[in-house]
Tab-separated table of C-alpha atoms and ligand atoms in Angstrom:
chain	number	residue	atom	x	y	z
A	33	MET	CA	-43.713	51.495	45.876
A	34	GLY	CA	-42.408	51.368	49.484
A	35	LYS	CA	-43.679	49.024	52.142
A	36	LYS	CA	-46.919	50.098	53.844
A	37	LYS	CA	-46.166	51.975	57.103
A	38	LYS	CA	-48.121	50.985	60.176
A	39	ILE	CA	-48.382	53.744	62.742
A	40	GLY	CA	-49.993	53.485	66.177
A	41	LEU	CA	-51.558	56.563	67.758
A	42	LEU	CA	-52.723	57.153	71.305
A	43	THR	CA	-53.758	60.073	73.493
A	44	SER	CA	-53.232	59.587	77.213
A	45	GLY	CA	-53.885	61.404	80.501
A	46	GLY	CA	-56.160	64.426	80.973
A	47	ASP	CA	-57.398	65.753	77.654
A	48	CYS	CA	-56.916	69.288	76.367
A	49	GLN	CA	-57.639	71.402	73.324
A	50	GLY	CA	-55.624	70.551	70.229
A	51	LEU	CA	-55.339	66.768	70.549
A	52	ASN	CA	-57.340	66.213	67.366
A	53	ALA	CA	-55.459	68.957	65.543
A	54	ALA	CA	-52.181	67.257	66.477
A	55	LEU	CA	-53.427	63.813	65.365
A	56	ARG	CA	-54.454	65.364	62.065
A	57	GLY	CA	-51.024	67.002	61.730
A	58	VAL	CA	-49.267	63.656	62.261
A	59	ALA	CA	-51.581	61.888	59.785
A	60	LYS	CA	-51.180	64.531	57.078
A	61	GLY	CA	-47.410	64.675	57.533
A	62	LEU	CA	-47.071	60.899	57.259
A	63	ASP	CA	-49.482	60.683	54.353
A	64	ASN	CA	-47.255	63.077	52.438
A	65	ALA	CA	-44.025	61.348	53.497
A	66	PHE	CA	-44.961	57.766	52.576
A	67	ASP	CA	-46.731	55.962	49.719
A	68	GLU	CA	-49.070	54.073	52.007
A	69	VAL	CA	-49.820	54.463	55.694
A	70	GLU	CA	-52.242	52.612	57.950
A	71	PHE	CA	-53.080	54.107	61.329
A	72	TYR	CA	-54.021	52.160	64.453
A	73	GLY	CA	-55.798	54.432	66.933
A	74	PHE	CA	-55.787	52.899	70.407
A	75	THR	CA	-58.889	53.424	72.508
A	76	ASP	CA	-58.548	55.439	75.736
A	77	GLY	CA	-54.764	55.778	75.726
A	78	TYR	CA	-52.534	53.070	77.175
A	79	ARG	CA	-55.627	51.043	78.130
A	80	GLY	CA	-56.259	50.346	74.435
A	81	LEU	CA	-52.619	49.390	73.904
A	82	ILE	CA	-52.679	47.042	76.905
A	83	GLU	CA	-55.976	45.433	75.897
A	84	CYS	CA	-55.274	45.553	72.148
A	85	GLU	CA	-58.394	47.649	71.570
A	86	TYR	CA	-58.050	49.858	68.519
A	87	LYS	CA	-59.647	51.102	65.327
A	88	THR	CA	-57.877	51.398	62.004
A	89	TYR	CA	-57.847	54.697	60.152
A	90	GLU	CA	-56.691	56.064	56.843
A	91	ALA	CA	-55.170	59.543	56.566
A	92	ASN	CA	-58.478	60.872	55.188
A	93	ASP	CA	-60.274	59.884	58.397
A	94	PHE	CA	-58.411	62.681	60.184
A	95	SER	CA	-59.883	65.352	57.940
A	96	GLY	CA	-62.308	67.797	59.500
A	97	ILE	CA	-61.050	67.498	63.085
A	98	LEU	CA	-58.676	70.485	63.191
A	99	THR	CA	-61.057	72.576	65.280
A	100	MET	CA	-62.643	69.785	67.323
A	101	GLY	CA	-62.065	69.693	71.099
A	102	GLY	CA	-61.317	66.536	73.102
A	103	THR	CA	-59.784	63.495	71.394
A	104	ILE	CA	-61.455	61.224	68.854
A	105	LEU	CA	-59.412	58.310	70.241
A	106	GLY	CA	-60.562	58.711	73.847
A	107	THR	CA	-58.161	58.936	76.779
A	108	SER	CA	-57.691	57.666	80.323
A	109	ARG	CA	-55.284	58.001	83.193
A	110	GLN	CA	-53.092	54.880	83.579
A	111	PRO	CA	-50.674	55.712	86.420
A	112	TYR	CA	-47.028	55.053	85.596
A	113	LYS	CA	-46.509	53.574	89.076
A	114	GLN	CA	-48.970	50.801	88.195
A	115	MET	CA	-47.326	49.933	84.868
A	116	ARG	CA	-44.882	47.435	86.368
A	117	VAL	CA	-47.471	46.042	88.795
A	118	ILE	CA	-49.179	42.819	87.708
A	119	ASP	CA	-52.920	43.469	88.063
A	120	GLU	CA	-55.672	41.331	89.646
A	121	ASN	CA	-56.222	39.543	86.307
A	122	SER	CA	-52.496	38.652	86.207
A	123	VAL	CA	-51.902	41.084	83.340
A	124	ASP	CA	-48.321	42.263	82.917
A	125	LYS	CA	-49.113	45.640	81.342
A	126	VAL	CA	-45.700	46.289	79.827
A	127	ALA	CA	-45.576	42.831	78.251
A	128	ALA	CA	-49.145	43.307	76.995
A	129	MET	CA	-48.288	46.657	75.353
A	130	LYS	CA	-45.248	45.121	73.650
A	131	ARG	CA	-47.367	42.220	72.491
A	132	THR	CA	-49.919	44.538	70.874
A	133	TYR	CA	-47.186	46.555	69.156
A	134	GLN	CA	-45.533	43.420	67.776
A	135	LYS	CA	-48.765	41.651	66.859
A	136	LEU	CA	-49.864	44.598	64.723
A	137	GLY	CA	-46.367	44.964	63.268
A	138	LEU	CA	-46.211	48.678	64.028
A	139	ASP	CA	-43.346	50.742	62.663
A	140	CYS	CA	-43.831	53.451	65.284
A	141	LEU	CA	-46.178	54.469	68.076
A	142	VAL	CA	-47.008	58.181	68.358
A	143	ILE	CA	-48.024	59.141	71.892
A	144	LEU	CA	-49.681	62.433	72.813
A	145	GLY	CA	-49.566	63.142	76.517
A	146	GLY	CA	-48.323	64.920	79.605
A	147	ASN	CA	-45.874	64.077	82.362
A	148	GLY	CA	-47.156	60.668	83.475
A	149	THR	CA	-47.613	59.670	79.845
A	150	HIS	CA	-43.991	60.531	79.080
A	151	LYS	CA	-42.685	58.288	81.853
A	152	THR	CA	-44.491	55.317	80.322
A	153	ALA	CA	-43.450	56.387	76.802
A	154	ASN	CA	-39.820	56.382	77.939
A	155	LEU	CA	-40.298	52.958	79.519
A	156	LEU	CA	-41.693	51.577	76.242
A	157	SER	CA	-38.855	53.173	74.294
A	158	GLY	CA	-36.404	51.479	76.667
A	159	GLU	CA	-38.154	48.194	75.899
A	160	GLY	CA	-37.238	48.658	72.230
A	161	LEU	CA	-40.492	50.074	70.813
A	162	HIS	CA	-40.212	52.896	68.279
A	163	ILE	CA	-41.790	55.871	70.044
A	164	VAL	CA	-42.314	59.525	69.110
A	165	THR	CA	-44.287	61.800	71.461
A	166	LEU	CA	-45.958	65.200	71.420
A	167	PRO	CA	-46.180	67.441	74.526
A	168	LYS	CA	-49.779	67.916	75.633
A	169	THR	CA	-51.121	69.673	78.723
A	170	ILE	CA	-52.857	72.856	79.749
A	171	ASP	CA	-50.344	72.946	82.635
A	172	ASN	CA	-47.367	73.727	80.322
A	173	ASP	CA	-45.134	71.831	82.750
A	174	ILE	CA	-43.367	69.305	80.506
A	175	TYR	CA	-39.601	69.441	80.736
A	176	GLY	CA	-37.671	69.955	77.495
A	177	THR	CA	-40.165	72.199	75.696
A	178	ASP	CA	-40.905	75.897	76.096
A	179	LEU	CA	-44.550	75.231	75.324
A	180	THR	CA	-47.101	72.432	75.428
A	181	PHE	CA	-50.225	72.371	73.294
A	182	GLY	CA	-53.509	73.146	75.022
A	183	PHE	CA	-51.843	75.756	77.211
A	184	TYR	CA	-52.769	78.888	75.273
A	185	SER	CA	-56.342	77.683	74.672
A	186	ALA	CA	-56.730	77.188	78.420
A	187	VAL	CA	-55.134	80.597	79.057
A	188	ASP	CA	-57.792	82.124	76.772
A	189	ILE	CA	-60.604	80.501	78.736
A	190	ALA	CA	-59.175	81.258	82.175
A	191	THR	CA	-58.495	84.864	81.137
A	192	HIS	CA	-62.074	85.186	79.940
A	193	VAL	CA	-63.343	83.884	83.291
A	194	ILE	CA	-61.335	86.516	85.170
A	195	GLU	CA	-62.554	89.184	82.733
A	196	CYS	CA	-66.210	88.266	83.383
A	197	ILE	CA	-65.651	88.155	87.120
A	198	HIS	CA	-64.305	91.717	86.924
A	199	THR	CA	-67.668	93.276	86.084
A	200	THR	CA	-69.592	91.581	88.880
A	201	ALA	CA	-66.741	92.149	91.366
A	202	PHE	CA	-66.839	95.850	90.455
A	203	SER	CA	-70.637	96.120	90.789
A	204	HIS	CA	-70.678	94.510	94.236
A	205	SER	CA	-67.352	95.859	95.526
A	206	ARG	CA	-66.373	92.299	96.332
A	207	VAL	CA	-63.169	90.349	96.418
A	208	PHE	CA	-63.167	87.334	94.110
A	209	ILE	CA	-60.903	84.332	94.097
A	210	VAL	CA	-60.688	82.540	90.742
A	211	GLU	CA	-59.179	79.089	91.216
A	212	LEU	CA	-57.383	77.802	88.134
A	213	MET	CA	-55.970	74.385	87.245
A	214	GLY	CA	-52.382	73.468	88.050
A	215	HIS	CA	-51.488	71.327	91.044
A	216	LYS	CA	-47.732	71.573	90.794
A	217	ALA	CA	-47.118	74.197	88.128
A	218	GLY	CA	-48.608	77.687	88.097
A	219	TRP	CA	-48.053	78.661	84.444
A	220	LEU	CA	-51.748	78.796	83.602
A	221	THR	CA	-52.592	80.913	86.640
A	222	LEU	CA	-49.613	83.190	86.006
A	223	TYR	CA	-50.508	83.914	82.376
A	224	ALA	CA	-54.285	84.103	82.859
A	225	GLY	CA	-53.760	86.221	85.967
A	226	ILE	CA	-51.774	88.761	83.964
A	227	GLY	CA	-54.088	88.517	80.937
A	228	GLY	CA	-57.188	88.951	83.085
A	229	GLY	CA	-55.796	91.775	85.188
A	230	ALA	CA	-55.703	89.967	88.555
A	231	ASP	CA	-54.390	91.934	91.538
A	232	VAL	CA	-52.969	88.923	93.332
A	233	ILE	CA	-51.560	85.724	91.777
A	234	LEU	CA	-50.841	82.733	93.995
A	235	LEU	CA	-48.766	79.887	92.568
A	236	PRO	CA	-47.512	76.545	93.939
A	237	GLU	CA	-43.960	77.725	93.224
A	238	ILE	CA	-44.250	80.874	95.387
A	239	PRO	CA	-45.686	79.996	98.824
A	240	TYR	CA	-47.928	82.757	100.169
A	241	ASP	CA	-48.062	84.521	103.501
A	242	ILE	CA	-51.728	85.159	104.310
A	243	ASP	CA	-50.913	88.544	105.905
A	244	ARG	CA	-49.158	89.705	102.715
A	245	VAL	CA	-52.208	88.665	100.670
A	246	ALA	CA	-54.538	90.542	103.052
A	247	GLU	CA	-52.274	93.593	102.836
A	248	ALA	CA	-52.438	93.521	99.036
A	249	ILE	CA	-56.263	93.583	99.173
A	250	THR	CA	-56.359	96.373	101.748
A	251	ARG	CA	-53.773	98.410	99.825
A	252	ARG	CA	-55.912	98.154	96.707
A	253	ASN	CA	-59.035	99.191	98.649
A	254	ASN	CA	-57.188	102.203	100.051
A	255	ASN	CA	-56.459	103.208	96.467
A	256	ARG	CA	-60.206	103.642	95.950
A	257	ASN	CA	-60.632	100.276	94.227
A	258	LYS	CA	-63.423	98.606	96.130
A	259	PHE	CA	-62.982	95.234	94.480
A	260	ALA	CA	-60.064	92.890	93.955
A	261	ILE	CA	-59.368	89.719	92.007
A	262	LEU	CA	-57.113	86.908	93.100
A	263	ALA	CA	-56.013	84.272	90.567
A	264	VAL	CA	-55.122	81.211	92.626
A	265	ALA	CA	-53.651	77.951	91.311
A	266	GLU	CA	-55.349	74.861	92.722
A	267	GLY	CA	-51.935	73.832	94.049
A	268	ALA	CA	-51.175	77.132	95.815
A	269	LEU	CA	-49.809	76.659	99.317
A	270	SER	CA	-48.889	78.738	102.332
A	271	VAL	CA	-45.356	79.316	103.596
A	272	GLU	CA	-46.124	77.062	106.565
A	273	GLU	CA	-47.307	74.279	104.254
A	274	SER	CA	-44.237	74.649	102.045
A	275	LYS	CA	-42.079	73.657	105.015
A	276	MET	CA	-43.965	70.418	105.626
A	277	ARG	CA	-42.799	67.010	104.486
A	278	LYS	CA	-44.842	65.480	101.659
A	279	LYS	CA	-46.708	63.069	103.948
A	280	GLU	CA	-47.436	65.734	106.558
A	281	PHE	CA	-48.704	68.098	103.857
A	282	LYS	CA	-50.983	65.454	102.383
A	283	ALA	CA	-52.435	64.656	105.812
A	284	ALA	CA	-52.965	68.349	106.592
A	285	ARG	CA	-54.762	68.886	103.279
A	286	ALA	CA	-56.891	65.767	103.779
A	287	ALA	CA	-57.982	67.124	107.163
A	288	MET	CA	-58.666	70.636	105.775
A	289	ALA	CA	-62.234	71.767	106.411
A	290	TYR	CA	-62.565	73.350	102.940
A	291	PRO	CA	-63.057	71.806	99.489
A	292	SER	CA	-59.905	73.517	98.192
A	293	VAL	CA	-57.243	76.041	99.113
A	294	SER	CA	-59.322	78.891	97.633
A	295	TYR	CA	-62.186	78.382	100.071
A	296	ARG	CA	-59.736	78.346	102.959
A	297	LEU	CA	-58.157	81.550	101.664
A	298	ALA	CA	-61.607	83.139	101.351
A	299	ALA	CA	-62.451	82.354	104.989
A	300	GLU	CA	-59.091	83.585	106.274
A	301	LEU	CA	-59.140	86.748	104.163
A	302	GLU	CA	-62.735	87.645	105.064
A	303	GLU	CA	-61.666	87.644	108.673
A	304	LYS	CA	-58.512	89.651	108.036
A	305	THR	CA	-59.924	92.255	105.619
A	306	GLY	CA	-63.610	92.446	106.557
A	307	LYS	CA	-64.424	92.196	102.832
A	308	GLU	CA	-67.047	89.948	101.297
A	309	ILE	CA	-65.247	87.230	99.326
A	310	ARG	CA	-66.552	84.842	96.660
A	311	VAL	CA	-64.842	81.880	95.018
A	312	THR	CA	-65.207	80.820	91.360
A	313	VAL	CA	-63.787	77.513	90.112
A	314	PRO	CA	-64.025	77.073	86.323
A	315	GLY	CA	-62.496	73.556	86.624
A	316	HIS	CA	-62.604	71.359	83.535
A	317	PHE	CA	-64.125	74.204	81.541
A	318	GLN	CA	-60.492	75.219	81.088
A	319	ARG	CA	-59.729	72.025	79.155
A	320	GLY	CA	-62.887	71.963	77.071
A	321	GLY	CA	-63.989	73.202	73.671
A	322	SER	CA	-62.055	74.015	70.518
A	323	PRO	CA	-58.364	74.834	70.375
A	324	ASN	CA	-57.693	78.519	69.772
A	325	ALA	CA	-56.000	79.677	66.562
A	326	TYR	CA	-52.549	79.485	68.132
A	327	ASP	CA	-53.003	75.866	69.233
A	328	ARG	CA	-54.428	74.870	65.855
A	329	ILE	CA	-51.259	76.166	64.199
A	330	PHE	CA	-48.926	74.838	66.900
A	331	CYS	CA	-50.487	71.348	66.873
A	332	SER	CA	-50.443	71.121	63.085
A	333	LEU	CA	-46.748	72.010	62.988
A	334	LEU	CA	-45.896	69.703	65.912
A	335	GLY	CA	-47.662	66.868	64.080
A	336	ALA	CA	-45.736	67.585	60.885
A	337	ALA	CA	-42.459	67.637	62.843
A	338	ALA	CA	-43.340	64.256	64.407
A	339	ALA	CA	-44.004	62.837	60.938
A	340	ASP	CA	-40.602	64.078	59.815
A	341	LEU	CA	-38.881	62.287	62.733
A	342	ILE	CA	-40.671	59.075	61.773
A	343	ALA	CA	-39.735	59.502	58.100
A	344	ARG	CA	-36.095	59.818	59.215
A	345	GLU	CA	-36.501	56.817	61.570
A	346	GLN	CA	-35.521	58.906	64.590
A	347	TYR	CA	-37.250	57.263	67.515
A	348	GLY	CA	-37.222	57.777	71.285
A	349	TYR	CA	-37.925	61.496	71.082
A	350	MET	CA	-40.526	64.058	72.064
A	351	VAL	CA	-41.018	66.904	69.601
A	352	GLY	CA	-40.186	69.915	71.758
A	353	TYR	CA	-40.477	73.614	70.983
A	354	VAL	CA	-37.333	75.405	72.090
A	355	ASP	CA	-36.367	78.971	71.174
A	356	ASN	CA	-39.059	79.038	68.457
A	357	LYS	CA	-37.839	75.834	66.823
A	358	PHE	CA	-39.234	72.304	66.740
A	359	VAL	CA	-36.522	70.007	68.061
A	360	PRO	CA	-36.243	66.325	68.996
A	361	VAL	CA	-35.758	65.946	72.768
A	362	PRO	CA	-34.694	62.490	74.061
A	363	LEU	CA	-37.485	60.875	76.086
A	364	SER	CA	-34.951	59.960	78.766
A	365	GLU	CA	-34.407	63.696	79.377
A	366	VAL	CA	-38.131	64.465	79.555
A	367	ALA	CA	-39.412	61.586	81.686
A	368	GLY	CA	-39.734	62.191	85.409
A	369	ARG	CA	-38.905	65.920	85.312
A	370	LEU	CA	-41.206	68.896	85.662
A	371	LYS	CA	-40.917	72.395	84.240
A	372	LEU	CA	-42.071	74.683	87.038
A	373	VAL	CA	-42.341	78.479	87.126
A	374	PRO	CA	-38.957	79.810	88.310
A	375	PRO	CA	-39.955	82.307	91.034
A	376	ASP	CA	-37.404	84.803	89.712
A	377	CYS	CA	-38.277	84.460	86.001
A	378	GLN	CA	-38.862	87.607	83.977
A	379	VAL	CA	-42.629	87.077	83.685
A	380	VAL	CA	-42.940	87.128	87.480
A	381	THR	CA	-40.533	90.063	87.811
A	382	GLU	CA	-42.411	92.198	85.277
A	383	ALA	CA	-45.755	91.197	86.796
A	384	ARG	CA	-44.506	92.491	90.140
A	385	ARG	CA	-43.616	95.773	88.403
A	386	LEU	CA	-47.272	95.970	87.321
A	387	GLY	CA	-48.172	95.948	91.001
A	388	ILE	CA	-49.346	92.327	91.079
A	389	SER	CA	-48.804	90.705	94.476
A	390	PHE	CA	-47.613	87.095	94.686
A	391	GLY	CA	-48.483	86.981	98.369
A	392	ASP	CA	-44.829	86.735	99.418
B	537	F6P	O1	-52.918	67.819	83.938
B	537	F6P	C1	-53.963	68.556	83.467
B	537	F6P	C2	-54.993	68.816	84.535
B	537	F6P	O2	-56.038	69.506	83.898
B	537	F6P	C3	-54.501	69.569	85.751
B	537	F6P	O3	-54.366	70.947	85.558
B	537	F6P	C4	-55.569	69.212	86.753
B	537	F6P	O4	-55.090	69.378	88.057
B	537	F6P	C5	-55.852	67.784	86.424
B	537	F6P	O5	-55.506	67.621	85.065
B	537	F6P	C6	-57.258	67.342	86.643
B	537	F6P	O6	-57.323	65.971	86.426
B	537	F6P	P1	-58.659	65.141	86.182
B	537	F6P	O7	-59.185	65.514	84.836
B	537	F6P	O8	-58.214	63.731	86.246
B	537	F6P	O9	-59.607	65.535	87.267
């Protein structure tokens, strides 16, 4: 009989579909790999680790959550920049997290999260903690993996939104802007835009020229289509804005008279095209509800692959998905890097061949 394994689990940052499925995958994988495993689920991500707030679980407790949205552990955003800052209660967060890990005698901490989460995971790994991570985000922008979980579930929802907008846009001969999540990376908008049949797709990675966007709408109208759909990432920006320094851009956006870039686009395009334009923002709807079938499978397999790394005592890695294989990717390679849409990638090139305008 081997020694009982003690495994910490936490979900951090914005939630997404598939977090519970991935937790279940990890628990099942470890339950099959070891004689005895005790799980420590930290409440609300790194906050629970800092404050030593957790619940204990047995592998069986993760049964029945494969299809459940959200995260049973709870999550919160704990900015990486603040991790080294001593807070108003004199708490050294890094020291506190190490203390919790050591006090509970954990063998490994499994962290499910996005970009910010991975920076802190790498920091903890550098501090000597045994860490294994899984790539979570509807943005699909984590470096070192072709895919993140949550992405395809969000693509399904965003595509469905565009599909529903189609019928009302057609009836009213209107132009619709559907604003989708993604501040820095446009993957979700790109895929949902193609899946939903958008005429124009605007991404943070491809700055738009408002005249080119107006031309695309007019061209479509001249082809006897009286309506048009624009899929716009929340982080889309104009060519002029793309030339600004970070500070200047932030100030310009703070002073903008519209709640988001889509409303500004609507006002500018109404003037340029004379068409009636409406904006739809599905927002957090995109992150809600059950994971789709693909994510259920993907998360289960990711979880099993994480369990295998732990069984082989390989720590300091994210389980990435590269060229259809689950592979360990060093956290030091993942942390602090983003995977953006390359403007000349094949998906964009083929989308252009379909007649989709990127506003450039
Ligand atoms: O990172 C995932 C994400 O859903 C982004 O697409 C979005 O910009 C952001 O989180 C929203 O964050 P919050 O839930 O904190 O408002």
